[in-house]
CSV table of C-alpha atoms in Angstrom, one decimal:
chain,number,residue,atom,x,y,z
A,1,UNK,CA,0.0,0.0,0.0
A,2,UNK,CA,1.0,3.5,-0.7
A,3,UNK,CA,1.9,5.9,2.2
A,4,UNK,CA,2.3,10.0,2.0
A,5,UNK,CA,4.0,11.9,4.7
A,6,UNK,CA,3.9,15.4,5.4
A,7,UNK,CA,6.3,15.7,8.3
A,8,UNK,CA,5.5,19.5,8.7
A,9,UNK,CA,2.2,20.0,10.4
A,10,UNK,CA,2.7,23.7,10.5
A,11,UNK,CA,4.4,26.6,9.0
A,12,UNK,CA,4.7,30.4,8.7
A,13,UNK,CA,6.5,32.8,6.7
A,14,UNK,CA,6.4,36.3,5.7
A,15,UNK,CA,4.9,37.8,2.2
A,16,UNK,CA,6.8,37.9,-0.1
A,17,UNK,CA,9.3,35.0,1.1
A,18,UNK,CA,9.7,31.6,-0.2
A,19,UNK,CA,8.5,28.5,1.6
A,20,UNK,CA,9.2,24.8,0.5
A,21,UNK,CA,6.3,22.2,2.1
A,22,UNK,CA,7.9,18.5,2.0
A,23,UNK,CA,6.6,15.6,1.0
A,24,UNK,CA,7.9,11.7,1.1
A,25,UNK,CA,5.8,8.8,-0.4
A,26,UNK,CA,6.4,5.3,-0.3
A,27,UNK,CA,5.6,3.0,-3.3
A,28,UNK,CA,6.4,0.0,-5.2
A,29,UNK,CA,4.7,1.3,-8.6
A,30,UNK,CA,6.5,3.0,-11.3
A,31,UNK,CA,3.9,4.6,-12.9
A,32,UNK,CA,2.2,7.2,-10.8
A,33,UNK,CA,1.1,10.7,-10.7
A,34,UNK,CA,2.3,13.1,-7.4
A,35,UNK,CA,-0.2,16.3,-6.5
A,36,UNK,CA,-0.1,19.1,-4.3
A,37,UNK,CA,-3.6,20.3,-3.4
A,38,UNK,CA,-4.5,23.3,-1.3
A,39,UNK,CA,-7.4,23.8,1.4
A,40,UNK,CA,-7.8,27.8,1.8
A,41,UNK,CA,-10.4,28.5,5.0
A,42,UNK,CA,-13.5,28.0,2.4
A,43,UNK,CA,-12.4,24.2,2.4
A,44,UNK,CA,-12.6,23.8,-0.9
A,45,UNK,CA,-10.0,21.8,-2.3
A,46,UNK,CA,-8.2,23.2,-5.3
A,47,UNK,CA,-5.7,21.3,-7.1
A,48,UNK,CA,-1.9,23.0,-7.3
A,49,UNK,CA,0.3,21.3,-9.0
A,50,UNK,CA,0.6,17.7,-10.9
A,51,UNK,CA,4.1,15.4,-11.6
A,52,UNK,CA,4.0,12.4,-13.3
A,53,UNK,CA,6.6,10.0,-12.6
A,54,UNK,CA,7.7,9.4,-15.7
A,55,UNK,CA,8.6,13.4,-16.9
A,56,UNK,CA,12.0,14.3,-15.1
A,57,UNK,CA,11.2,17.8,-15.7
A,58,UNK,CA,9.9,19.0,-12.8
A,59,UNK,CA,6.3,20.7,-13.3
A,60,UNK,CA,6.0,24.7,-12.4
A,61,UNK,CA,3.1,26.7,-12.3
A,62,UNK,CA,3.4,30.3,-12.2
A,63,UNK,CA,5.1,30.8,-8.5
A,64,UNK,CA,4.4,27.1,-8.0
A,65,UNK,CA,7.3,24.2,-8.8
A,66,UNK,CA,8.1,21.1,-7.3
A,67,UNK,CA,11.4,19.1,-7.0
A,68,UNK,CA,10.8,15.6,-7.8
A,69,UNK,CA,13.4,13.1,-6.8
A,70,UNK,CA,11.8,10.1,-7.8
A,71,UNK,CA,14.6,7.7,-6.8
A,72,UNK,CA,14.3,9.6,-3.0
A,73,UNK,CA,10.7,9.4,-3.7
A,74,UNK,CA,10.6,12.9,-2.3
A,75,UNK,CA,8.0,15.8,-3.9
A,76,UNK,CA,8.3,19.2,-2.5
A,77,UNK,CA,6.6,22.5,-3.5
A,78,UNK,CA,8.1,26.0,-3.5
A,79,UNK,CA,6.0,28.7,-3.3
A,80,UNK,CA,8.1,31.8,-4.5
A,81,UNK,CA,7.0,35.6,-3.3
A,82,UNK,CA,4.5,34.3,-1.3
A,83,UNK,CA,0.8,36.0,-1.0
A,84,UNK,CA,-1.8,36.5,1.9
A,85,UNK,CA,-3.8,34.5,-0.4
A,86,UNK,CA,-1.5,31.3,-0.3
A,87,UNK,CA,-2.6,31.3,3.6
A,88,UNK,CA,-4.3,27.7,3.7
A,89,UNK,CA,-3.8,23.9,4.0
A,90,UNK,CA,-1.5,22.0,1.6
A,91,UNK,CA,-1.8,18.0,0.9
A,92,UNK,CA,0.2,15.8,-1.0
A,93,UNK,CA,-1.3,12.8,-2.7
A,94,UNK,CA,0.1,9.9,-4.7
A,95,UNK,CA,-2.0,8.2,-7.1
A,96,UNK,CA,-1.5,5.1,-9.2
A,97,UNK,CA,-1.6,5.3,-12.7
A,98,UNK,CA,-4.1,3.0,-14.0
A,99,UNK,CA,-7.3,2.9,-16.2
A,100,UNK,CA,-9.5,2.5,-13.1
A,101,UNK,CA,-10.9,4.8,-10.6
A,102,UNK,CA,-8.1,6.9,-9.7
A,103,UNK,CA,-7.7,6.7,-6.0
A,104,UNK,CA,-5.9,9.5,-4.3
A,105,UNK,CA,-3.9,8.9,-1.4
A,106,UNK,CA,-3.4,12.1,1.1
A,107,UNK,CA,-0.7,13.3,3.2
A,108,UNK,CA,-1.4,14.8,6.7
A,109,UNK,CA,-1.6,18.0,5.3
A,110,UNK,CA,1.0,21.3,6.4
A,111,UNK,CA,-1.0,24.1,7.8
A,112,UNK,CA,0.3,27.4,5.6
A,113,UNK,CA,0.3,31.2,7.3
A,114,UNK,CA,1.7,34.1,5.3
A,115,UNK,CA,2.3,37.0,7.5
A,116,UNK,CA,1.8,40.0,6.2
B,1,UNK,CA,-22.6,27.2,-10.7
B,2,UNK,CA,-20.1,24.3,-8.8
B,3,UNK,CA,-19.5,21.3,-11.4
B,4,UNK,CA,-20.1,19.3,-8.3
B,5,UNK,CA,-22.3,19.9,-5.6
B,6,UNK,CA,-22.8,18.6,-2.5
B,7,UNK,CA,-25.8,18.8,0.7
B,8,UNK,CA,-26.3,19.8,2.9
B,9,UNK,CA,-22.7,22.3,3.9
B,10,UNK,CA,-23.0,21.8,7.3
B,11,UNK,CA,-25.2,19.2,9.5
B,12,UNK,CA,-25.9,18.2,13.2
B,13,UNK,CA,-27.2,15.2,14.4
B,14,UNK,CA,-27.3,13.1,17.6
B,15,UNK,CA,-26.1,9.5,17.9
B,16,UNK,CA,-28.1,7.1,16.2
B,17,UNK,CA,-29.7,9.2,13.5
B,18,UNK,CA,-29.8,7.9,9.8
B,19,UNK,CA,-27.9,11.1,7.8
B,20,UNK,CA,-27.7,11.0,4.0
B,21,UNK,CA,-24.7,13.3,2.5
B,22,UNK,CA,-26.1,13.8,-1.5
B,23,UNK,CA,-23.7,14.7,-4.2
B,24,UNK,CA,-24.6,15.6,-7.6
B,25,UNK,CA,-22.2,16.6,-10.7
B,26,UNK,CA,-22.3,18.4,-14.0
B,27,UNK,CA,-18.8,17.3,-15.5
B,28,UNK,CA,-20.1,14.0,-17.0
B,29,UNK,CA,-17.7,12.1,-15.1
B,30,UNK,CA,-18.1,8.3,-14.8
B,31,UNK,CA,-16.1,8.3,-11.8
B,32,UNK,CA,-17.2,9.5,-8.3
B,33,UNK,CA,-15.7,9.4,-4.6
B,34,UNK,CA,-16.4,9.9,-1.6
B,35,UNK,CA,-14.3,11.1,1.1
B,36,UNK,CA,-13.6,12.1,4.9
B,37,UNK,CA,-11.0,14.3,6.3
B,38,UNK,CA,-10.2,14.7,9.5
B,39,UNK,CA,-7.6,17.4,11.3
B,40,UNK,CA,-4.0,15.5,11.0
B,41,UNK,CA,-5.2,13.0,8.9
B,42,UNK,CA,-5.3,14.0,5.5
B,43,UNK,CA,-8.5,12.8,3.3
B,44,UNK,CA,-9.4,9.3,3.4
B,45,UNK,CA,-11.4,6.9,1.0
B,46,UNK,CA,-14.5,5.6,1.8
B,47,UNK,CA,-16.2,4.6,-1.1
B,48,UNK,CA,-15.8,5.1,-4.9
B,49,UNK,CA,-17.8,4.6,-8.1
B,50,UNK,CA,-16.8,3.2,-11.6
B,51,UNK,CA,-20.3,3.9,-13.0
B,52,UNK,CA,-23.9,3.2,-12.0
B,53,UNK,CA,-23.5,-0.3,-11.9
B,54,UNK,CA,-20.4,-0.6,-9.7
B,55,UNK,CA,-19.5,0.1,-6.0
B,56,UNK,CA,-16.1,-0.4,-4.5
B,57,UNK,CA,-15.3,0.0,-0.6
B,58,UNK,CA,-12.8,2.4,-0.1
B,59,UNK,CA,-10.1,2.5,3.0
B,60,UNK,CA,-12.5,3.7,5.7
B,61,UNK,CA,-16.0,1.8,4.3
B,62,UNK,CA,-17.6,0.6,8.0
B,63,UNK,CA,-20.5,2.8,9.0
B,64,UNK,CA,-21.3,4.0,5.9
B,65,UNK,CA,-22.9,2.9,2.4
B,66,UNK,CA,-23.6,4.5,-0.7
B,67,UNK,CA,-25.9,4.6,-3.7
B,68,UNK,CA,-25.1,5.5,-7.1
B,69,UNK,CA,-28.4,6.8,-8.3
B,70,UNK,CA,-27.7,8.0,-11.8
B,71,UNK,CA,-24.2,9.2,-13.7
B,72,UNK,CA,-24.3,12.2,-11.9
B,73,UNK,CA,-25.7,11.2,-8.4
B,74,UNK,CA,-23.5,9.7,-5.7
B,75,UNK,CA,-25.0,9.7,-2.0
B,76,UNK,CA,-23.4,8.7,1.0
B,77,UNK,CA,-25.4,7.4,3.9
B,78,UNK,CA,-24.9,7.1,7.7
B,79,UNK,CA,-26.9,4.3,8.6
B,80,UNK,CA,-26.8,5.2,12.8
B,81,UNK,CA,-24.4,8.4,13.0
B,82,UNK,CA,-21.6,8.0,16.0
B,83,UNK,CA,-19.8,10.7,17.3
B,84,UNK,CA,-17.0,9.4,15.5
B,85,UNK,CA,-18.1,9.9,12.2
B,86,UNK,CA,-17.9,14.3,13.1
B,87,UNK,CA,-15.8,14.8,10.3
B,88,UNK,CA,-15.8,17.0,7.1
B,89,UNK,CA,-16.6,14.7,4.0
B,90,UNK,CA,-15.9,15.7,0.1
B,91,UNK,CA,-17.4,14.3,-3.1
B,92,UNK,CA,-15.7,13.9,-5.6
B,93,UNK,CA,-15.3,12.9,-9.3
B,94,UNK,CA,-13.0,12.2,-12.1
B,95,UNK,CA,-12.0,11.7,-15.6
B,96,UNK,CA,-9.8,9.2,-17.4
B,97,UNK,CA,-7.0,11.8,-17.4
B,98,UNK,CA,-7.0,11.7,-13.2
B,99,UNK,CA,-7.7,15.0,-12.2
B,100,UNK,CA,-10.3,14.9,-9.1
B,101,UNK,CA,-12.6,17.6,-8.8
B,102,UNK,CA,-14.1,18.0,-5.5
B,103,UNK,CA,-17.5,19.3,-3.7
B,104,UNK,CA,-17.1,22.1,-1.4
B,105,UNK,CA,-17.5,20.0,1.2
B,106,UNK,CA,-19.9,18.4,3.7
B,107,UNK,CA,-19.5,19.1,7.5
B,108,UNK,CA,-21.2,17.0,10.0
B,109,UNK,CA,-21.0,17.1,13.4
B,110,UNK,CA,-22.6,13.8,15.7
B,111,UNK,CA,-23.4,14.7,19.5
């Protein structure tokens, strides 16, 4: 079975800073897709960023990237110049690559405050 | 309007009560989930959905059950609510590309 760990419950920063959230998996699969979703206080989940295993380009959006080591099977984000508006929750999730349903498995989540 | 939508937001109940979460979607997805998140615990899988016909038990499946009513209805039912089942639950649906789109959440709180 897969595993996701998010060993930071909890950080802060100031705007404008940038903040890297960590992420470790555990998996036997090779073919798999990493994601980094965010929870702002209106719970809604909204999805971040998305790596598949198989590109070794890391994937970047706008002041999002991640550094994917697959053989560490690590998958960090950076959030460069940091907003008020990035304030929220952050989850990791693996998920298998399959023609199925695609069953997301979530980290504990890191807890996000931007400081103005 | 959300492409899925899910009632009601927010719910209290007392031990014992029958509670039905409803879901409903406009994406056209075949694929449907339900899930519960609890503080330090990430999301969690209860139940998912292939199509109408099909129902597969998810990591976290006692207590609950579900009905897939139509392509784009997915409910998820509390049989006799326990205080252990307070948690905030999402639908959820997807394509064969992967993405999951979620509900805006259910929360439900059992005294």
């Amino acid at each position: 079975a897969q595993t996701v760990t998010q060993s930071q419950p909890e950080m802060s920063v100031q705007e404008a800073e940038t903040v890297t959230l960590s992420c470790t998996y555990d998996t036997s699969e090779n073919n798999y897709y990493l994601f980094w979703y965010k929870q702002p206080p209106s719970r809604q989940m909204i999805l971040v960023i998305r790596q598949e295993a198989y590109k070794q380009q890391n994937a970047t959006e706008n002041r999002f990237s991640v550094n994917f080591q697959k053989a560490a099977k690590s998958f960090s984000l950076k959030i460069s110049d940091s907003q008020l508006g990035d304030t929220a929750m952050y989850f990791c999730a693996f998920m298998k690559r399959t023609q199925g349903a695609q069953k997301l498995v979530f980290g504990q989540g890191t807890r996000l405050t931007i400081n103005p | 309007d959300a492409d899925v939508t899910q009632t009601p937001r927010n719910r209290i109940t007392k031990t014992g009560k029958r509670i039905m979460l409803e879901c409903s979607q406009t994406k056209g997805h075949d694929r449907m989930y339900w899930y519960r998140q609890d503080p330090g615990l990430g999301l969690r899988l209860i139940y998912y959905s292939f199509d109408v016909k099909d129902i597969n038990k998810g990591e976290i499946s006692d207590g609950y059950s579900v009905s897939r009513q139509a392509q784009a209805k997915f409910s998820l039912s509390l049989e006799s609510a326990i205080p252990n089942q307070t948690a905030l639950y999402f639908c959820a649906t997807s394509d064969v590309a992967g993405e999951l789109f979620f509900g805006e959440g259910s929360r439900l709180t059992v005294l």
